[in-house]
Coordinates of C-alpha atoms and ligand atoms in Angstrom, one line a residue:
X238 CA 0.0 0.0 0.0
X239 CA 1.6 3.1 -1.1
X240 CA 1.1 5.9 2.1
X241 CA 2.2 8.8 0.4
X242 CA -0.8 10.0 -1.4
X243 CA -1.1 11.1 -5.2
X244 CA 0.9 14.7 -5.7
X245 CA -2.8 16.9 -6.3
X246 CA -0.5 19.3 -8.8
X247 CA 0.8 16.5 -10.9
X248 CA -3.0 15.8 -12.1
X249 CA -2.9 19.2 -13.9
X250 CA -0.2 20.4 -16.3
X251 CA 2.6 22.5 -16.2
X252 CA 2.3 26.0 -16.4
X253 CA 3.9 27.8 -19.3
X254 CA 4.2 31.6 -19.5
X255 CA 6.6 32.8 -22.7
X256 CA 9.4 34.9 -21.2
X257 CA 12.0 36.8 -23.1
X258 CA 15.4 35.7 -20.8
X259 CA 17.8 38.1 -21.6
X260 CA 19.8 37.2 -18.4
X261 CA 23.1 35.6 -19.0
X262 CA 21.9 32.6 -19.2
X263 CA 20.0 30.4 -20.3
X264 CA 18.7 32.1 -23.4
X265 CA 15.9 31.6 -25.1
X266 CA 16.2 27.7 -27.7
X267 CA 15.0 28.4 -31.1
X268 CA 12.1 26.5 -32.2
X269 CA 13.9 24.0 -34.4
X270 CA 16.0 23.0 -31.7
X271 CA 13.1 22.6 -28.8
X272 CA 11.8 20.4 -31.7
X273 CA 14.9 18.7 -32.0
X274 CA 14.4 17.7 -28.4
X275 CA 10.8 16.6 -29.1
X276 CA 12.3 13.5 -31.6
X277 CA 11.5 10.0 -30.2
X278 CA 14.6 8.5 -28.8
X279 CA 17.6 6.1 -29.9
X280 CA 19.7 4.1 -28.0
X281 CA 23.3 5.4 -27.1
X282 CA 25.0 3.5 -29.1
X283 CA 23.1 3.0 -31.7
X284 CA 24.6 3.7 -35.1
X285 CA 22.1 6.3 -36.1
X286 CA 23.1 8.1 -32.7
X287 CA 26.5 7.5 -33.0
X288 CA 26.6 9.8 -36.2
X289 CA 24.6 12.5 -34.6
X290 CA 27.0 12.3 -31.7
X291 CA 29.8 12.6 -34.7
X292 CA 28.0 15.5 -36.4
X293 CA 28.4 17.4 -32.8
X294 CA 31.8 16.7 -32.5
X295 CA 32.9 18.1 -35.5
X296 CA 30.3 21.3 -35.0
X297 CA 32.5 21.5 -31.6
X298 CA 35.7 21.3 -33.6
X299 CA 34.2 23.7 -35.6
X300 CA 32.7 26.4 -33.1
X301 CA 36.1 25.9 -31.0
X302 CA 38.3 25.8 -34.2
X303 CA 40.4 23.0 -33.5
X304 CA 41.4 19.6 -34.7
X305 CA 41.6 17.9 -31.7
X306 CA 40.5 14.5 -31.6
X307 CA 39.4 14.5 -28.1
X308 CA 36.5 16.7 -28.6
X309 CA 32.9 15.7 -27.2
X310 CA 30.4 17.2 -25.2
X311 CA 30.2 16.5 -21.5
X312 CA 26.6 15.2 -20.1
X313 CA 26.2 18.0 -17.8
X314 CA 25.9 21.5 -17.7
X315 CA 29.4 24.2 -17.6
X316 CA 30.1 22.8 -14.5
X317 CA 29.9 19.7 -15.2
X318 CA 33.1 20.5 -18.2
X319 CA 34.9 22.6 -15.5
X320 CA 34.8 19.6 -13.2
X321 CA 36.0 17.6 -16.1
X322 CA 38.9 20.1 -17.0
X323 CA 39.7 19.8 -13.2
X324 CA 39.8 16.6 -12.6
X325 CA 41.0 15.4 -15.3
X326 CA 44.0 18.0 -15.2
X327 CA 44.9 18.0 -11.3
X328 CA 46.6 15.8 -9.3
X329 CA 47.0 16.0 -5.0
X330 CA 50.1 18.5 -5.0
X331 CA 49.7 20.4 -8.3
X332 CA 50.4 24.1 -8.4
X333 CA 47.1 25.6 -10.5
X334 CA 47.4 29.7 -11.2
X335 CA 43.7 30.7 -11.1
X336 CA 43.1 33.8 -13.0
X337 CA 40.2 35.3 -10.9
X338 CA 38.3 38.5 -12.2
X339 CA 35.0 37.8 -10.6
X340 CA 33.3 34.1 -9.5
X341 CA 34.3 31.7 -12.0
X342 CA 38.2 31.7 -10.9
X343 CA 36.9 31.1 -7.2
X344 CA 35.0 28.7 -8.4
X345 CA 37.5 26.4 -10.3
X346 CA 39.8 27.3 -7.3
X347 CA 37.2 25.3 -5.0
X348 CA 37.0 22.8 -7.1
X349 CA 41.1 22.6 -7.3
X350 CA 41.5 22.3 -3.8
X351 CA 38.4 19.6 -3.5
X352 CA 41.1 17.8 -5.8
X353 CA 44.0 18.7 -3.5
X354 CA 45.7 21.2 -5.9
X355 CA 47.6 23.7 -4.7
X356 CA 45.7 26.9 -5.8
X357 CA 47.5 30.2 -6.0
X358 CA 45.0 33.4 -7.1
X359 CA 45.8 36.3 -9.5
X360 CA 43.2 38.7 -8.4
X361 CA 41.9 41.6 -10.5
X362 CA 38.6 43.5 -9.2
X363 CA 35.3 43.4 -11.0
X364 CA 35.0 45.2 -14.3
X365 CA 39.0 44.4 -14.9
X366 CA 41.1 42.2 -16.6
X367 CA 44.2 40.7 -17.0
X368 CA 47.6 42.0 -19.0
X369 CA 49.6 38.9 -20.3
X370 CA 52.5 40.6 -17.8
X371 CA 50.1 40.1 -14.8
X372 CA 50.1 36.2 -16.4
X373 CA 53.8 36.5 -16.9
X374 CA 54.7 37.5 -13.3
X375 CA 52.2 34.9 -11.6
X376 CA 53.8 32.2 -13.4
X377 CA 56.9 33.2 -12.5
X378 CA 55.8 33.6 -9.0
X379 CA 54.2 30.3 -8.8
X380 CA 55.8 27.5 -11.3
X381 CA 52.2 26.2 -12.1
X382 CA 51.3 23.5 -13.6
X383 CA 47.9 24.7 -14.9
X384 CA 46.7 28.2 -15.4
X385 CA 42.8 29.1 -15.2
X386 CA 41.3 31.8 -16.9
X387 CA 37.8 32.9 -17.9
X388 CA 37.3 33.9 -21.2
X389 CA 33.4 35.7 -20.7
X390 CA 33.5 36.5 -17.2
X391 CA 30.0 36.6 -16.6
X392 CA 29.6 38.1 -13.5
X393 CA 32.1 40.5 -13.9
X394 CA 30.7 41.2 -18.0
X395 CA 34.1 41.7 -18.5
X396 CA 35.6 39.9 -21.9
X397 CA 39.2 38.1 -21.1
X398 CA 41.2 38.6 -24.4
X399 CA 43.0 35.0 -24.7
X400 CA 45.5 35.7 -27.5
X401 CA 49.5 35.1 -26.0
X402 CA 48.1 33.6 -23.4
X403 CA 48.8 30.0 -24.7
X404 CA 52.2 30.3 -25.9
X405 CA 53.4 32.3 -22.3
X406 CA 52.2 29.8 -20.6
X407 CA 53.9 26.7 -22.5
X408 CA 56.9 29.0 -22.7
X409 CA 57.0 27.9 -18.6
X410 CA 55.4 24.2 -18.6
X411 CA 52.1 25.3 -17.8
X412 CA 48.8 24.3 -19.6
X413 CA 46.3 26.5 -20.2
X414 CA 42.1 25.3 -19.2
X415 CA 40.0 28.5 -20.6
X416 CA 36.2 28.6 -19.6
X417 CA 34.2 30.0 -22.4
X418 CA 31.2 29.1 -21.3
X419 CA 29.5 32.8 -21.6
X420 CA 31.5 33.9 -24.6
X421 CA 31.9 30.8 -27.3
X422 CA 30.0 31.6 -30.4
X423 CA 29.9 35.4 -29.2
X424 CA 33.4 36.4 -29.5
X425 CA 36.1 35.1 -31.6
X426 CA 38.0 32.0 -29.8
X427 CA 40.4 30.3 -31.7
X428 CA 41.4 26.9 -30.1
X429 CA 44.6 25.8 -31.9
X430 CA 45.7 29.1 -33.0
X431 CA 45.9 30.3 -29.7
X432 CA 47.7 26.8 -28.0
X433 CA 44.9 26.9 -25.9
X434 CA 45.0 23.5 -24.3
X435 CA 41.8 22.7 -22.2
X436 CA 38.2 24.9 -23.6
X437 CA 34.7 24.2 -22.8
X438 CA 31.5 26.2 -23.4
X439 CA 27.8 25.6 -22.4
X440 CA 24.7 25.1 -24.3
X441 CA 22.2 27.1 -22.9
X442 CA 24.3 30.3 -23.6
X443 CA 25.1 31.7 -27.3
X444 CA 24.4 27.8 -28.9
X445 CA 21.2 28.5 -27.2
X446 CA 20.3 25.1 -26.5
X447 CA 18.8 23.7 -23.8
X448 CA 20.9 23.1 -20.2
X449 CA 22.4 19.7 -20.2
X450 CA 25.6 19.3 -22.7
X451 CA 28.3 21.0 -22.8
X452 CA 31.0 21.0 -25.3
X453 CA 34.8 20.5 -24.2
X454 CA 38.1 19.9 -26.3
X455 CA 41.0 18.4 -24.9
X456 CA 44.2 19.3 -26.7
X457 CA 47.9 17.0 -27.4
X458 CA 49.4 18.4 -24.4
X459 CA 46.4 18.2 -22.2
X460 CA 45.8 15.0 -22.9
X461 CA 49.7 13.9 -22.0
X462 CA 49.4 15.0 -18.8
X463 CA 46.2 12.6 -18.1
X464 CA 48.2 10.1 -20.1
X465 CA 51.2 10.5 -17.5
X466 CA 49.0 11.0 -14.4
X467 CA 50.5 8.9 -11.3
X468 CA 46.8 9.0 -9.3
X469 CA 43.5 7.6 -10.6
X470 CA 41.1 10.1 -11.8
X471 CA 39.2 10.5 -9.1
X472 CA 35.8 10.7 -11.1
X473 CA 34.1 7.9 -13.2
X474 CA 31.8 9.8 -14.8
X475 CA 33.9 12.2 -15.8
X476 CA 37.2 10.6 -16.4
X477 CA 37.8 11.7 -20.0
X478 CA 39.4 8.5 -21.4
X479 CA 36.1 7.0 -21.1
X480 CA 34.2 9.4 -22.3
X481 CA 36.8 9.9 -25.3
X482 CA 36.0 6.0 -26.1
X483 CA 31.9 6.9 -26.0
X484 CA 32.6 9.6 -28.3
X485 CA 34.7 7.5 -30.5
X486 CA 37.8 9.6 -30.5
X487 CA 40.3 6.8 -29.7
X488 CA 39.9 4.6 -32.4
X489 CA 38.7 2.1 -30.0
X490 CA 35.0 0.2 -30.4
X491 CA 32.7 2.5 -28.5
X492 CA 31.7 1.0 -24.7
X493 CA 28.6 1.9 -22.8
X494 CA 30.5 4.3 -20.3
X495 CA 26.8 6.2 -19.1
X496 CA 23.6 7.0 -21.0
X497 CA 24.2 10.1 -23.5
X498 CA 21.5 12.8 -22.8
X499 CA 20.0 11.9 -26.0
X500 CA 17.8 14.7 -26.2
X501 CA 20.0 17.6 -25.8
X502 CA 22.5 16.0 -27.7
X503 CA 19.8 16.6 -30.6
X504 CA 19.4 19.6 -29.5
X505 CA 23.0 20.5 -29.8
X506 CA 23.3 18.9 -33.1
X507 CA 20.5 21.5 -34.1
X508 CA 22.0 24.1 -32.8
X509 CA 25.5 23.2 -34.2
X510 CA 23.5 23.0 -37.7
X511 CA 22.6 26.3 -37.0
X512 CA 25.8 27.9 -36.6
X513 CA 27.4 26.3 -39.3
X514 CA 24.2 27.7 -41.4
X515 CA 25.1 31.2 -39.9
X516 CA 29.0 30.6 -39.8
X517 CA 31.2 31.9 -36.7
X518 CA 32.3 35.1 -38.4
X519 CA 28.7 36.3 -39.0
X520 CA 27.3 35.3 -35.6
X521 CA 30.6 37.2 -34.0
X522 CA 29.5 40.0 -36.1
X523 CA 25.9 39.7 -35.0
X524 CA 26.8 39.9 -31.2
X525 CA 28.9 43.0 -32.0
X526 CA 26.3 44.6 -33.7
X527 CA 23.6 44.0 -31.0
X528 CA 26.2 44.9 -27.9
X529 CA 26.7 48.4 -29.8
X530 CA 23.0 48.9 -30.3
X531 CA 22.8 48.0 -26.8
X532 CA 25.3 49.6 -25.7
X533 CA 24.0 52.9 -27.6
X534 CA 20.6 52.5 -26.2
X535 CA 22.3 53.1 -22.6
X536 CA 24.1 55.9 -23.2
X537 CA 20.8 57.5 -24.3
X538 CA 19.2 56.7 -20.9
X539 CA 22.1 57.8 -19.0
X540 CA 22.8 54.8 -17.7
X541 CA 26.4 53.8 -17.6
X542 CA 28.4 50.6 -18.4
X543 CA 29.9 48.8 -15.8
X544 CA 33.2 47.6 -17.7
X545 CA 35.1 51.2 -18.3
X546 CA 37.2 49.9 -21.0
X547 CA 35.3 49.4 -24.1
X548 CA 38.1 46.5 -25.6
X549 CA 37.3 44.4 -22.0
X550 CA 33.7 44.6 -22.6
X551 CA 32.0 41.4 -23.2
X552 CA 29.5 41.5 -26.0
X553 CA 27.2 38.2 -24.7
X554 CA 26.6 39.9 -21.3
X555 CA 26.6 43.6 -20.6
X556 CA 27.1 45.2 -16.9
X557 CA 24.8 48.3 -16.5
X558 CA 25.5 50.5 -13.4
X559 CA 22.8 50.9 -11.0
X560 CA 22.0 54.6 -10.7
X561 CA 22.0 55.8 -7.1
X562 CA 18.3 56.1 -5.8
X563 CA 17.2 53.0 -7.5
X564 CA 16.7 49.7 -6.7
X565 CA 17.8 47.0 -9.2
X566 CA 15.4 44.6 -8.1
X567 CA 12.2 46.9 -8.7
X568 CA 13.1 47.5 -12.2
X569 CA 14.1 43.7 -12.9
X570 CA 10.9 43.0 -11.2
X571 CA 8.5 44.9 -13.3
X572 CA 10.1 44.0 -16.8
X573 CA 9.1 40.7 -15.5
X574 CA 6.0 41.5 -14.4
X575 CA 4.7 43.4 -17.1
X576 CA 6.7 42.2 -20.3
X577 CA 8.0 39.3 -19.4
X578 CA 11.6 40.3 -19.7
X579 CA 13.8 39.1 -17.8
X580 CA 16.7 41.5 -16.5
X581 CA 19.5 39.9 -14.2
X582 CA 21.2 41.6 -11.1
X583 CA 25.0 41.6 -10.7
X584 CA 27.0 38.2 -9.0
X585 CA 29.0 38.2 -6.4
X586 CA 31.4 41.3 -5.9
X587 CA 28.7 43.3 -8.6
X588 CA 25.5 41.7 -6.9
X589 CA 23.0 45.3 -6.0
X590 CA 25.2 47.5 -7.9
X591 CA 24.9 46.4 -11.6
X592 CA 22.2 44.5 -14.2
X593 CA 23.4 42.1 -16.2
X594 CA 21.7 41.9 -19.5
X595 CA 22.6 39.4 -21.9
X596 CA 22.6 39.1 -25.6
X597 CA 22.7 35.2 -25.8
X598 CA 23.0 33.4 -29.8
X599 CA 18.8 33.1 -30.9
X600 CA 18.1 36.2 -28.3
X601 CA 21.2 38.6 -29.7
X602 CA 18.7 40.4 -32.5
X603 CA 18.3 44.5 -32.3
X604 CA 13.8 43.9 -31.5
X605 CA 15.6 42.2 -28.6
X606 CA 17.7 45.0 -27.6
X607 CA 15.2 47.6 -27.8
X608 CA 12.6 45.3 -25.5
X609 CA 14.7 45.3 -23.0
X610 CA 16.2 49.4 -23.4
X611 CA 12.4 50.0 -22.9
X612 CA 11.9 47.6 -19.4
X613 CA 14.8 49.4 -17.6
X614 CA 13.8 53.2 -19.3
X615 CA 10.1 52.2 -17.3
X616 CA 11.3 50.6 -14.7
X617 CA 13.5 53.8 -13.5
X618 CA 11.3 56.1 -14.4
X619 CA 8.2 54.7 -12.6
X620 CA 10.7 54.6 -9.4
X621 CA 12.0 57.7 -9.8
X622 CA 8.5 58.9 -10.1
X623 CA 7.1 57.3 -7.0
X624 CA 10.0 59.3 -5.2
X625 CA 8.3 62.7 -6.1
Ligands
LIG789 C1 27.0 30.0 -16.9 C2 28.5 29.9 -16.7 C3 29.0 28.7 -16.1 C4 28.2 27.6 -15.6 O1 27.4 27.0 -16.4 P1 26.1 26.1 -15.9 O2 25.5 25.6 -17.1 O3 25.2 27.0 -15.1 O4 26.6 25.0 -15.0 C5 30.4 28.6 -16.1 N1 31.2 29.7 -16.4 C6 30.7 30.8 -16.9 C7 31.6 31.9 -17.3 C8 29.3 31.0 -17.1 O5 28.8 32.1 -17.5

């Protein structure tokens, strides 16, 4: 006899308003990839899977511009990949440099140290970004092994530039893992060009996919080091020798490591299509375009952007200063409320003093823009009003 009774809400179904998310993330999925999602399912290692699986990896290679063989997409969200870059990468003792310019660097300096790393920080403060003599003088400093750094920091909205970095850090033995999770597809990121060893992204930001793959591309050098590793890797399901045999990038039959997400890797494929459709150049170009409009837009409210230097400024999310007198949350709150727009406030060292607005693949398109330039213009001025 089953005591727990029948959940009332489950009789009835879901509730489904349309919003407009132009947070950083997710953004809104396209229609033909939520339809992608809708196909019936295959088996994960069926052969008709397998190609889609291969169609992904070699939209990654594309998107990431690489040739690495160890390409794939982890089951998982972005930090699901940045525990895979992790600990896959450190070993108990390992000196990791993390670059940190706002959460993400904490962040994959937590997850270091639950992997016994030795974490040394390069801090910059919010809205900043690093010179590639800050880089030099760290690893100098430090010796690392592995150096951190976030390509689209999104909490920060400030845009890392990645170029150099690669080659100083091999210059001193050090690999190189770069989160792009807010910024791939946005910005231009050029995987083997830039010796960048270790790159993941997500997919519900510019592939605007839904959460729950997440792209990641394992270079030569990267994958020597797990190659020469002394320890186990402490996880299973993220150990990316097995996951490289799933993805058939070892020339070895394909074993049942864990179930693919089947429907979001659809979706990805979709979304991948997409891209190549569009091509990188043109969707770079796009989220130019619709950061300038944006950024524009601002300056005609008076508002002012929260990253000073227009070259650190990251096109996929943009950091607007919260005038004094107003509270973030009200304006947020009524774009919501009245448009369905939503409008994100800052994270960690910029939570209550900026919004974050984000200009995410499908959502970066100028109607967008000017949907949300509208929300904030009412949202102030109905506060500022009430003030009278
Ligand atoms: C969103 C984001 C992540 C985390 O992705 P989830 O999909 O939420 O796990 C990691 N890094 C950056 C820079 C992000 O913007």
């Amino acid at each position: 006899m089953a005591v727990i009774p029948v959940p009332e809400r489950l009789l009835h179904p879901m509730e489904f308003p349309r919003k407009l998310l132009m947070g950083p993330g997710p953004a809104n999925a396209p229609p033909r990839v939520l339809a992608a999602g809708a196909l019936p399912l295959l088996g994960h290692l069926h052969p008709e899977f397998v190609q889609i699986m291969d169609d992904c990896k070699s939209g990654i290679q594309y998107a990431f511009q690489t040739e690495n063989p160890v390409t794939l997409a982890i089951s998982g969200t972005g930090h699901a990949a940045m525990e895979a870059a992790c600990c896959n990468l450190v070993e108990a003792g390992d000196v990791v440099l993390v670059l940190c310019a706002g959460i993400w660097g904490h962040r994959f300096a937590d997850m270091v140290d639950r992997h016994d790393g030795v974490v040394k920080k390069l801090n910059k403060p919010a809205g900043e970004t690093f010179s590639l003599s800050d880089i030099e003088q760290g690893l100098r400093a430090h010796n690392p092994k592995l150096l951190f750094v976030t390509h689209g920091e999104s909490s920060s909205t400030t845009l890392q530039s990645l170029e150099g970095i690669g080659k100083l850090c091999h210059k001193f033995g050090c690999l190189v893992v770069v989160d792009s999770v807010a910024a791939l597809g946005g910005v231009p990121l050029l995987q083997d060009a830039w010796e960048l060893d270790v790159v993941y992204t997500g997919g519900q930001k510019v592939l605007s996919c839904p959460p729950g793959a997440s792209p990641i591309s394992f270079g030569p050098a990267a994958m020597k080091k797990v190659k020469s590793r002394k320890t186990k890797i402490r996880s299973f399901y993220l150990d990316i020798n097995e996951l490289a045999n799933y993805w058939g990038c070892d020339g070895q039959p394909r074993r049942y490591h864990h179930t693919g997400p089947i429907s979001n890797i659809y979706t990805l494929r979709e979304a991948l299509s997409i891209l190549a459709e569009e091509t990188l150049a043109k969707c770079w170009e796009r989220h130019a375009k619709c950061a300038a409009l944006l950024h524009d837009g601002l300056r005609q409210l008076g508002l002012e952007l929260f990253v000073k230097n227009p070259e650190c400024r990251l096109p996929t999310v943009t950091g607007i200063v919260v005038p004094p007198g107003v509270d973030w949350k009200k304006v947020a709150d009524n774009a919501m409320a009245k448009y369905r727009v939503e409008i994100s406030g800052g994270l960690g060292a910029t939570a209550g003093k900026i919004w974050r607005v984000g200009l995410l693949g499908y959502n970066a398109e100028p109607e967008n823009v000017k949907s949300v330039l509208s929300a904030l213009k009412e949202g102030i001025t109905l506060q500022k009003k009430s003030h009278l």
